């Protein structure tokens, strides 16, 4: 993954420390707030997606791209026997590093997360797009290895597990290795190597000048070898330093038919993103770039084409049991210009070989939404029970299980004492921190996986004053919507708040006459660059509160960063809802 500035519109918004300090609640008030445990009860949550590109039924033997829709970026894949496992970046969301399972490379199930323990990481104070970048997943000699970077939260580390669903080991920190995007490669002679993105030797020659470095790793002692030659630069800048290539990153090494192949992302993760490849016969010798690089990109295609797939790169390769090679990679589906709210998604394409060079997609060809399935002999009865992770689907949580569904994501923290599931209800305690804070807050979100979607939730009107609860559409702490209800003296206030570049606006603020405990349904409908808000009481027809508000603020083109929008639940203490920070 990348520096914040690998996205052409990425930026940091800064406000003065005195203002921040003035907005923080005092310890006494925070303690008092925790003791009250003011909360809102939710009865269910439902997400439904309906994108045009998914409406046509698949032909026999076809699969759907993206294979995993929504915010599942930087895929890394490995195989154990007939089972495939894949991980993705999670940034400051917890639990960290989602892990998916498949038996055919097409149908996937979210089986859990790699990073689940409160004491392992501290993401408080981080922007949403910091935290866990670009993991690599490998299976070797009975163990799964996951290596990644905790940006601004400890650096590079390695964890292992015998079962990819967990538990995973405590992090083995790798302080010798700087930069981001580490890869671990197990050679057939027993040696192990770590490649990663870092600065070049000497001063960078231009903005975005980076390098790929290589270290040997002693698996027996679990130490990075720091002798002569370790940490050396194996790619300087990119394919051709004379062209001033930017943001070489996401390296992965493979040994295939006597060649060592190194594939990397180049060009930054926006519209100039691409995948390039190098090879050598010996790791002590220079890597030579492929003459026909890039092996994957969409940057030369007409941006006005119908249903474009853009920003392709950060690929990983996998060989099936039958010997075929496939690649997973990230890409985006903008609805206009470079606006997309679904984040960077995961796609699948076969690898073809040209003069012993791997090619994912020839220059000038569009990434297809439909493709012939991999030739994997899997009986339908042996397929895992799959989640609906692509295509059009409806997902509903009735809050009938004590364990939270793994689709739920939380901000920064791993502690969940503010949540309670009982009697088919989710009780969410109000937080002193609102969504504009860079601390853990009372929030749980489901990825936006479609340009056109509908989200609904049912809640019981709170009995306590001073708190609010409802639905949110969140990009980061400076860009989001909050649609909530708040008890007043003799009635209830219903409002829609927009936060755009840190500026707070009330788009709607109305009073409804209802009783404490009465059921209220909130609805958020998204249509690409627009978002609308409505509600119902009892079994009445939906009442529009805001129609066609600007949803482009939920895109990285507006907000910067690397994450997709989250749609979920939030409860806050209104007395402290002005602690504003932005990413």
XYZ file of C-alpha atoms in Angstrom:
583
model
C 0.000 0.000 0.000
C 0.976 3.534 0.028
C 1.842 6.923 1.350
C -1.203 9.123 1.839
C -0.002 11.123 -1.146
C -0.182 8.226 -3.608
C -3.777 9.282 -4.178
C -3.783 12.482 -6.281
C -6.467 14.074 -4.143
C -5.377 12.709 -0.772
C -4.771 15.320 1.905
C -4.715 15.958 5.614
C -7.027 18.492 7.199
C -5.571 20.155 10.275
C -7.171 22.168 13.031
C -5.419 23.784 15.926
C -4.543 21.828 19.064
C -6.104 24.416 21.410
C -9.455 23.977 19.669
C -9.213 20.196 19.950
C -8.315 20.343 23.623
C -11.156 22.695 24.329
C -13.593 20.271 22.723
C -12.552 17.183 24.673
C -14.739 16.192 27.624
C -13.099 16.387 31.012
C -12.173 13.109 32.748
C -14.868 13.797 35.326
C -17.522 14.211 32.632
C -16.308 11.130 30.774
C -16.512 9.063 33.958
C -19.993 10.396 34.670
C -21.033 9.582 31.103
C -19.819 5.980 31.360
C -21.743 5.478 34.574
C -25.065 6.522 33.006
C -24.775 3.936 30.206
C -27.316 5.883 28.155
C -28.069 3.688 25.163
C -30.286 3.022 22.154
C -31.747 -0.384 21.277
C -31.822 -1.574 17.658
C -34.098 -4.403 16.521
C -32.521 -5.239 13.164
C -30.356 -3.844 10.360
C -30.764 -4.536 6.644
C -28.568 -3.756 3.638
C -29.718 -4.241 0.041
C -27.715 -3.631 -3.151
C -29.051 -3.172 -6.673
C -26.459 -2.258 -9.314
C -27.252 -2.401 -13.022
C -24.068 -4.332 -13.898
C -25.193 -7.180 -11.640
C -28.794 -7.528 -12.892
C -28.134 -9.814 -15.880
C -28.014 -13.501 -14.840
C -24.661 -15.193 -15.241
C -24.272 -17.574 -18.155
C -23.388 -21.185 -17.449
C -19.741 -21.441 -16.441
C -19.265 -17.704 -15.822
C -18.332 -15.776 -12.691
C -18.972 -12.193 -11.645
C -16.341 -9.466 -11.279
C -15.667 -8.060 -8.779
C -15.477 -11.380 -6.943
C -15.668 -9.399 -3.695
C -17.415 -6.032 -3.965
C -16.997 -3.000 -1.756
C -14.060 -2.014 0.426
C -11.832 -5.115 0.181
C -8.566 -3.688 -1.194
C -5.004 -5.007 -1.635
C -5.916 -8.694 -1.959
C -3.326 -11.343 -1.139
C -4.084 -15.009 -1.750
C -2.689 -18.429 -0.868
C -3.721 -22.086 -1.253
C -3.678 -25.083 1.080
C -4.719 -28.161 -0.866
C -8.123 -27.441 -2.389
C -8.795 -24.426 -0.170
C -7.991 -20.825 -1.058
C -7.647 -18.015 1.474
C -7.465 -14.283 0.867
C -6.758 -11.241 3.067
C -7.245 -7.498 2.584
C -6.206 -4.168 4.058
C -8.358 -2.927 6.938
C -6.649 0.407 7.832
C -8.040 1.762 11.143
C -11.098 -0.488 11.163
C -11.285 -3.361 13.623
C -11.125 -6.282 13.839
C -8.173 -6.128 11.455
C -7.363 -7.926 8.193
C -10.497 -9.751 6.999
C -9.795 -13.308 5.835
C -11.944 -15.039 3.215
C -12.185 -18.699 2.158
C -13.061 -20.262 -1.200
C -12.802 -23.610 -2.952
C -13.236 -22.342 -6.523
C -11.689 -18.806 -6.497
C -15.147 -17.418 -7.283
C -17.445 -17.982 -4.300
C -16.059 -16.559 -1.062
C -16.985 -16.631 2.602
C -15.778 -14.179 5.234
C -14.491 -16.559 7.918
C -13.096 -13.988 10.341
C -10.219 -11.590 10.916
C -6.532 -11.991 11.629
C -6.178 -9.201 14.200
C -8.743 -9.489 16.981
C -7.048 -8.846 20.337
C -7.349 -5.486 22.172
C -3.768 -5.486 23.439
C -2.138 -5.985 20.056
C -2.663 -2.566 18.494
C -3.616 0.978 19.400
C -5.256 2.960 16.619
C -6.595 5.825 18.772
C -5.769 9.173 17.231
C -5.263 7.743 13.741
C -7.159 8.768 10.642
C -9.350 6.097 9.094
C -6.841 5.597 6.249
C -3.891 4.831 8.529
C -3.432 1.538 10.398
C -3.155 -1.774 8.522
C -1.801 -1.547 4.954
C -1.479 -4.231 2.230
C -1.013 -7.608 3.955
C 0.600 -10.651 2.347
C -0.759 -14.131 3.121
C 1.248 -17.308 2.507
C 0.919 -20.996 3.459
C 4.159 -22.903 4.105
C 4.922 -26.213 5.795
C 1.720 -26.406 7.832
C 1.546 -22.746 8.851
C -0.195 -19.659 7.529
C 1.921 -16.495 7.596
C 0.460 -12.985 7.406
C 2.859 -10.049 7.168
C 1.784 -6.418 6.975
C 2.348 -2.853 8.207
C 0.620 -1.029 11.063
C 1.159 2.507 9.762
C 1.717 4.998 12.612
C 0.978 2.118 15.000
C 4.146 0.044 15.274
C 5.433 -0.670 11.780
C 5.953 -4.049 10.097
C 5.068 -7.336 11.796
C 4.376 -11.021 11.176
C 1.748 -13.374 12.628
C 1.121 -17.101 12.096
C -1.715 -19.620 12.500
C -2.422 -23.274 11.806
C -6.075 -22.425 11.113
C -6.617 -19.273 9.015
C -9.878 -18.609 10.888
C -7.711 -18.192 14.011
C -6.417 -17.934 16.568
C -3.365 -16.107 15.211
C -0.119 -15.605 17.100
C 0.968 -12.449 18.824
C 2.676 -10.004 16.421
C 6.383 -10.515 15.766
C 7.567 -6.961 15.205
C 10.229 -6.370 12.543
C 11.924 -3.076 13.502
C 14.753 -3.606 11.010
C 12.290 -3.323 8.129
C 10.986 0.146 7.299
C 8.453 1.312 4.767
C 5.254 -0.534 3.964
C 3.731 -3.470 2.048
C 5.989 -6.367 3.151
C 5.936 -9.680 1.287
C 7.261 -13.000 2.614
C 8.715 -15.499 0.122
C 9.706 -19.106 0.892
C 12.380 -20.299 -1.533
C 12.721 -23.981 -2.450
C 16.200 -24.108 -0.873
C 14.762 -23.376 2.587
C 15.670 -19.694 2.635
C 13.058 -17.057 3.401
C 12.972 -13.440 2.173
C 11.001 -10.292 2.923
C 10.528 -7.693 0.181
C 8.890 -4.325 0.835
C 8.424 -0.738 -0.289
C 10.790 1.826 1.240
C 12.831 4.895 0.373
C 15.615 4.671 -2.236
C 19.309 4.876 -1.446
C 20.112 8.545 -0.870
C 17.627 11.369 -1.342
C 14.554 10.748 -3.532
C 15.010 12.173 -7.023
C 11.364 13.263 -7.315
C 8.060 13.085 -5.451
C 6.865 9.487 -5.408
C 10.360 8.039 -5.921
C 10.365 4.810 -3.919
C 12.193 1.492 -4.021
C 11.679 -2.214 -3.348
C 14.128 -3.704 -0.834
C 14.928 -7.324 -0.014
C 15.997 -8.933 3.280
C 16.723 -12.489 4.268
C 14.694 -13.789 7.215
C 15.837 -16.601 9.529
C 12.726 -18.685 10.083
C 14.281 -20.772 12.870
C 15.220 -17.782 15.032
C 12.463 -15.492 13.666
C 14.955 -12.716 13.045
C 15.744 -10.442 10.137
C 19.289 -11.009 8.909
C 21.151 -7.711 8.816
C 24.454 -8.747 7.265
C 25.944 -7.500 4.037
C 23.419 -7.392 1.214
C 20.331 -7.468 3.427
C 17.935 -4.606 2.836
C 19.406 -3.945 -0.593
C 17.411 -2.185 -3.305
C 16.182 -4.619 -5.968
C 13.965 -2.103 -7.843
C 14.782 1.594 -7.896
C 11.820 3.796 -8.729
C 10.043 1.315 -10.973
C 10.313 -0.154 -14.441
C 12.420 2.707 -15.839
C 13.856 5.321 -13.469
C 14.350 7.713 -16.413
C 10.554 7.967 -16.716
C 10.280 8.994 -13.046
C 7.830 6.214 -12.108
C 5.973 6.789 -8.836
C 4.919 4.690 -5.875
C 6.434 1.308 -6.637
C 4.852 -0.836 -3.911
C 2.982 -4.028 -3.026
C 5.790 -6.437 -4.034
C 5.271 -10.204 -4.301
C 7.944 -12.757 -5.255
C 7.318 -16.209 -6.797
C 9.607 -18.907 -8.185
C 8.192 -20.440 -11.365
C 10.043 -22.739 -13.763
C 13.451 -21.653 -12.518
C 12.700 -17.912 -12.679
C 12.169 -15.577 -9.734
C 9.328 -13.231 -10.631
C 8.717 -9.978 -8.768
C 5.407 -8.229 -9.401
C 4.603 -4.769 -7.997
C 2.055 -1.999 -8.230
C 3.266 1.202 -9.889
C 1.724 4.610 -10.515
C -0.240 5.215 -7.301
C -3.620 3.708 -6.457
C -5.733 6.158 -8.447
C -6.396 6.172 -12.216
C -2.688 5.698 -13.120
C -2.443 2.508 -11.092
C -0.815 -0.444 -12.863
C 0.827 -3.808 -12.267
C 4.381 -4.473 -13.480
C 6.666 -7.499 -13.401
C 10.413 -8.237 -13.224
C 12.414 -11.474 -13.189
C 15.836 -12.918 -12.471
C 17.477 -16.346 -12.374
C 19.206 -15.607 -9.059
C 18.141 -13.375 -6.178
C 21.684 -12.046 -5.908
C 21.426 -10.711 -9.464
C 19.402 -7.714 -10.725
C 15.710 -8.051 -11.526
C 15.033 -7.271 -15.200
C 11.705 -5.581 -16.106
C 9.373 -7.037 -18.718
C 9.661 -5.141 -22.007
C 5.872 -4.991 -22.378
C 5.022 -3.673 -18.905
C 2.508 -2.983 -17.494
C 0.868 -6.392 -17.350
C -2.353 -4.801 -16.059
C -3.719 -1.255 -16.263
C -6.805 0.640 -17.402
C -5.215 4.087 -17.482
C -5.066 4.321 -21.309
C -8.767 3.616 -21.862
C -11.497 6.184 -22.507
C -12.689 7.393 -19.077
C -16.150 8.057 -20.574
C -16.725 4.391 -21.463
C -19.809 2.677 -20.072
C -19.486 1.056 -16.631
C -15.721 1.607 -16.362
C -13.445 -0.451 -14.137
C -10.441 1.687 -13.219
C -7.373 1.996 -10.979
C -6.328 -1.651 -11.396
C -3.266 -2.976 -9.548
C -1.917 -4.412 -6.293
C -2.127 -7.908 -7.770
C -1.209 -11.263 -6.276
C -0.804 -14.570 -8.169
C -2.093 -18.043 -7.320
C -1.633 -21.441 -9.001
C -4.495 -23.941 -8.938
C -4.008 -27.632 -8.238
C -4.335 -28.268 -11.999
C -1.436 -25.879 -12.719
C -3.318 -22.830 -14.016
C -2.290 -19.368 -12.840
C -4.782 -16.671 -11.792
C -4.479 -13.196 -10.337
C -6.507 -11.274 -7.782
C -6.164 -7.491 -7.849
C -7.928 -4.332 -6.750
C -9.953 -2.009 -8.973
C -12.730 0.550 -8.657
C -16.130 1.215 -10.271
C -16.580 5.001 -10.584
C -20.068 6.306 -11.304
C -18.779 9.633 -12.661
C -15.267 10.921 -13.318
C -13.242 9.338 -10.482
C -16.082 9.300 -7.942
C -16.810 5.969 -6.292
C -18.112 5.319 -2.774
C -17.660 1.546 -2.820
C -13.919 1.718 -2.265
C -11.348 -0.501 -3.951
C -12.749 -3.951 -4.678
C -11.244 -7.365 -5.521
C -11.252 -8.787 -9.061
C -10.094 -12.083 -10.585
C -8.544 -12.781 -14.014
C -6.463 -15.602 -15.502
C -2.761 -15.169 -16.155
C -1.465 -15.952 -19.631
C 2.223 -16.557 -20.364
C 4.112 -14.824 -23.148
C 7.761 -15.805 -23.606
C 7.762 -16.951 -19.968
C 6.361 -13.615 -18.773
C 3.005 -13.441 -16.912
C 0.324 -11.146 -18.359
C -2.970 -10.424 -16.587
C -4.621 -8.279 -19.269
C -3.164 -7.005 -22.560
C -2.893 -3.242 -22.970
C -6.089 -1.675 -24.274
C -8.475 -4.376 -23.028
C -11.180 -3.597 -20.475
C -11.503 -5.601 -17.284
C -14.538 -7.829 -17.911
C -17.436 -8.006 -15.488
C -18.059 -11.630 -16.580
C -15.467 -14.295 -17.335
C -15.208 -18.068 -17.706
C -14.691 -19.733 -14.332
C -11.393 -21.321 -13.330
C -11.048 -24.976 -14.280
C -11.357 -26.303 -10.756
C -13.075 -29.629 -10.206
C -15.230 -28.922 -7.191
C -18.453 -30.799 -6.596
C -21.300 -28.444 -5.748
C -21.880 -30.410 -2.565
C -18.300 -29.662 -1.531
C -18.552 -25.916 -2.032
C -18.464 -23.933 1.175
C -21.533 -22.044 2.243
C -20.787 -18.688 0.648
C -21.642 -15.196 1.712
C -23.224 -12.844 -0.800
C -20.147 -10.744 -1.435
C -20.816 -9.740 -5.041
C -23.787 -9.282 -7.324
C -27.061 -7.901 -5.994
C -28.087 -9.220 -2.602
C -29.851 -8.455 0.663
C -28.141 -8.939 4.017
C -30.015 -8.650 7.314
C -28.880 -8.945 10.921
C -31.660 -9.717 13.415
C -29.226 -9.457 16.367
C -30.215 -12.936 17.461
C -26.642 -14.198 18.039
C -24.308 -13.188 20.860
C -21.282 -13.135 18.559
C -21.234 -10.188 16.193
C -21.405 -11.093 12.512
C -17.913 -10.685 10.952
C -19.324 -8.271 8.385
C -19.543 -5.602 11.072
C -16.640 -3.165 11.298
C -15.678 -0.897 14.187
C -13.533 2.222 14.379
C -10.018 1.962 15.860
C -10.759 0.110 19.087
C -11.138 -3.593 19.885
C -13.059 -3.076 23.151
C -16.803 -3.876 22.927
C -18.196 -3.305 26.445
C -20.464 -0.603 25.004
C -22.363 -3.256 23.004
C -24.811 -5.817 24.335
C -26.917 -8.322 22.385
C -29.879 -9.783 24.272
C -33.508 -10.662 23.564
C -33.032 -10.164 19.809
C -31.914 -6.584 20.301
C -28.632 -4.719 20.004
C -28.129 -2.261 22.834
C -25.543 0.379 21.911
C -24.227 2.712 24.594
C -23.809 6.386 23.741
C -20.272 7.617 23.311
C -18.703 10.879 24.395
C -16.929 10.890 21.008
C -18.808 11.488 17.800
C -17.745 10.423 14.313
C -15.580 13.517 13.908
C -13.289 12.276 16.667
C -10.239 10.127 16.026
C -10.990 7.981 19.087
C -13.089 4.843 19.319
C -16.752 5.757 19.205
C -20.073 3.896 19.362
C -20.158 2.904 15.721
C -20.507 -0.308 13.746
C -20.578 -0.316 9.974
C -21.297 -2.518 6.971
C -19.366 -1.844 3.772
C -21.158 -0.019 0.959
C -20.872 -2.640 -1.790
C -23.119 -1.090 -4.442
C -23.594 2.279 -6.093
C -27.331 1.813 -5.616
C -28.270 0.580 -2.168
C -30.873 0.755 0.559
C -30.159 0.576 4.288
C -32.835 0.273 6.962
C -32.825 -0.152 10.701
C -35.486 -0.395 13.370
C -34.858 1.148 16.776
C -36.858 1.763 19.920
C -37.183 5.436 20.771
C -34.795 6.116 23.662
C -36.104 6.885 27.123
C -33.196 9.159 28.066
C -32.577 12.710 26.969
C -29.208 13.979 25.814
C -28.340 11.104 23.490
C -29.064 10.398 19.845
C -28.906 7.245 17.743
C -29.482 6.128 14.210
C -27.864 5.473 10.843
C -24.666 6.878 9.412
C -22.968 6.901 6.016
C -19.285 7.404 6.797
C -16.235 8.014 4.630
C -13.963 9.427 7.349
C -14.090 11.798 10.300
C -14.383 14.837 8.054
C -16.923 13.453 5.571
C -20.126 11.692 6.627
C -23.887 11.791 7.173
C -25.666 11.119 10.462
C -29.438 10.431 10.486
C -30.683 10.117 14.050
C -33.385 10.607 16.644
C -33.048 12.396 19.985
C -35.505 12.558 22.914
C -36.608 16.018 23.995
C -38.944 17.073 26.803
C -42.266 15.910 25.368
C -41.398 14.691 21.888
C -38.585 13.484 19.663
C -36.228 15.374 17.382
C -35.325 13.721 14.075
C -32.416 15.207 12.140
C -29.989 14.671 9.257
C -26.511 16.067 9.781
C -23.982 16.459 6.988
C -20.265 16.824 7.686
C -18.389 17.906 4.564
C -14.699 18.704 4.858
C -15.245 19.136 8.589
C -18.054 21.656 8.108
C -21.274 20.665 9.902
C -24.677 21.361 8.336
C -28.188 20.383 9.384
C -30.046 19.261 6.258
C -33.222 18.444 8.175
C -34.396 19.000 11.734
C -37.977 18.099 12.620
C -40.123 17.010 15.562
C -42.147 13.807 15.698
C -44.781 13.004 18.286
C -44.174 9.530 19.638
C -43.771 7.602 22.850
C -40.626 6.211 24.466
C -40.032 2.648 23.393
C -42.074 3.033 20.211
C -40.513 1.514 17.100
C -38.992 3.875 14.523
C -37.579 2.757 11.167
C -34.886 4.835 9.496
C -34.071 4.452 5.789
C -31.063 5.609 3.755
C -31.201 5.149 -0.012
C -28.139 5.683 -2.178
C -28.049 6.211 -5.932
C -24.425 6.732 -6.967
C -23.811 10.459 -6.365
C -27.023 11.028 -4.399
C -28.300 9.889 -1.018
C -31.787 10.267 0.525
C -33.187 9.877 4.035
C -36.674 8.800 5.142
C -38.442 7.302 8.181
C -41.557 5.408 9.205
C -43.484 5.166 12.475
C -45.440 1.995 13.209
C -46.522 0.625 9.796
C -46.957 3.912 8.016
C -45.607 4.831 4.592
C -42.038 6.211 4.447
C -41.800 9.962 4.991
C -38.997 11.678 3.080
C -36.814 13.937 5.161
C -33.977 14.690 2.696
C -33.990 13.769 -0.998
C -30.905 13.580 -3.245
C -28.268 15.012 -0.963
C -24.705 15.042 -2.285
C -23.146 11.580 -1.913
C -19.910 12.468 -3.702
C -18.548 13.608 -0.346
C -18.467 9.891 0.574
C -15.914 9.229 -2.188
C -12.133 9.264 -1.864
C -12.063 11.759 -4.738
C -13.644 14.249 -2.319
C -12.434 12.966 1.045
C -9.005 11.530 0.208
C -7.655 8.368 1.779
C -8.030 4.736 0.766
C -11.230 3.350 2.311
C -14.750 2.818 1.029
C -17.886 4.192 2.636
C -19.402 2.402 5.629
C -23.146 2.283 6.333
C -24.059 1.544 9.891
C -25.197 2.445 13.373
C -24.017 5.222 15.673
C -25.070 6.437 19.124
C -23.607 9.533 20.712
C -23.948 11.811 23.721
C -25.122 15.139 22.342
C -23.419 17.080 25.132
C -20.041 16.058 23.722
C -20.823 15.908 20.016
C -18.544 18.770 19.073
C -15.151 17.035 19.495
C -14.176 17.627 15.926
C -11.123 16.172 14.266
C -10.728 15.284 10.627
C -8.530 12.824 8.776
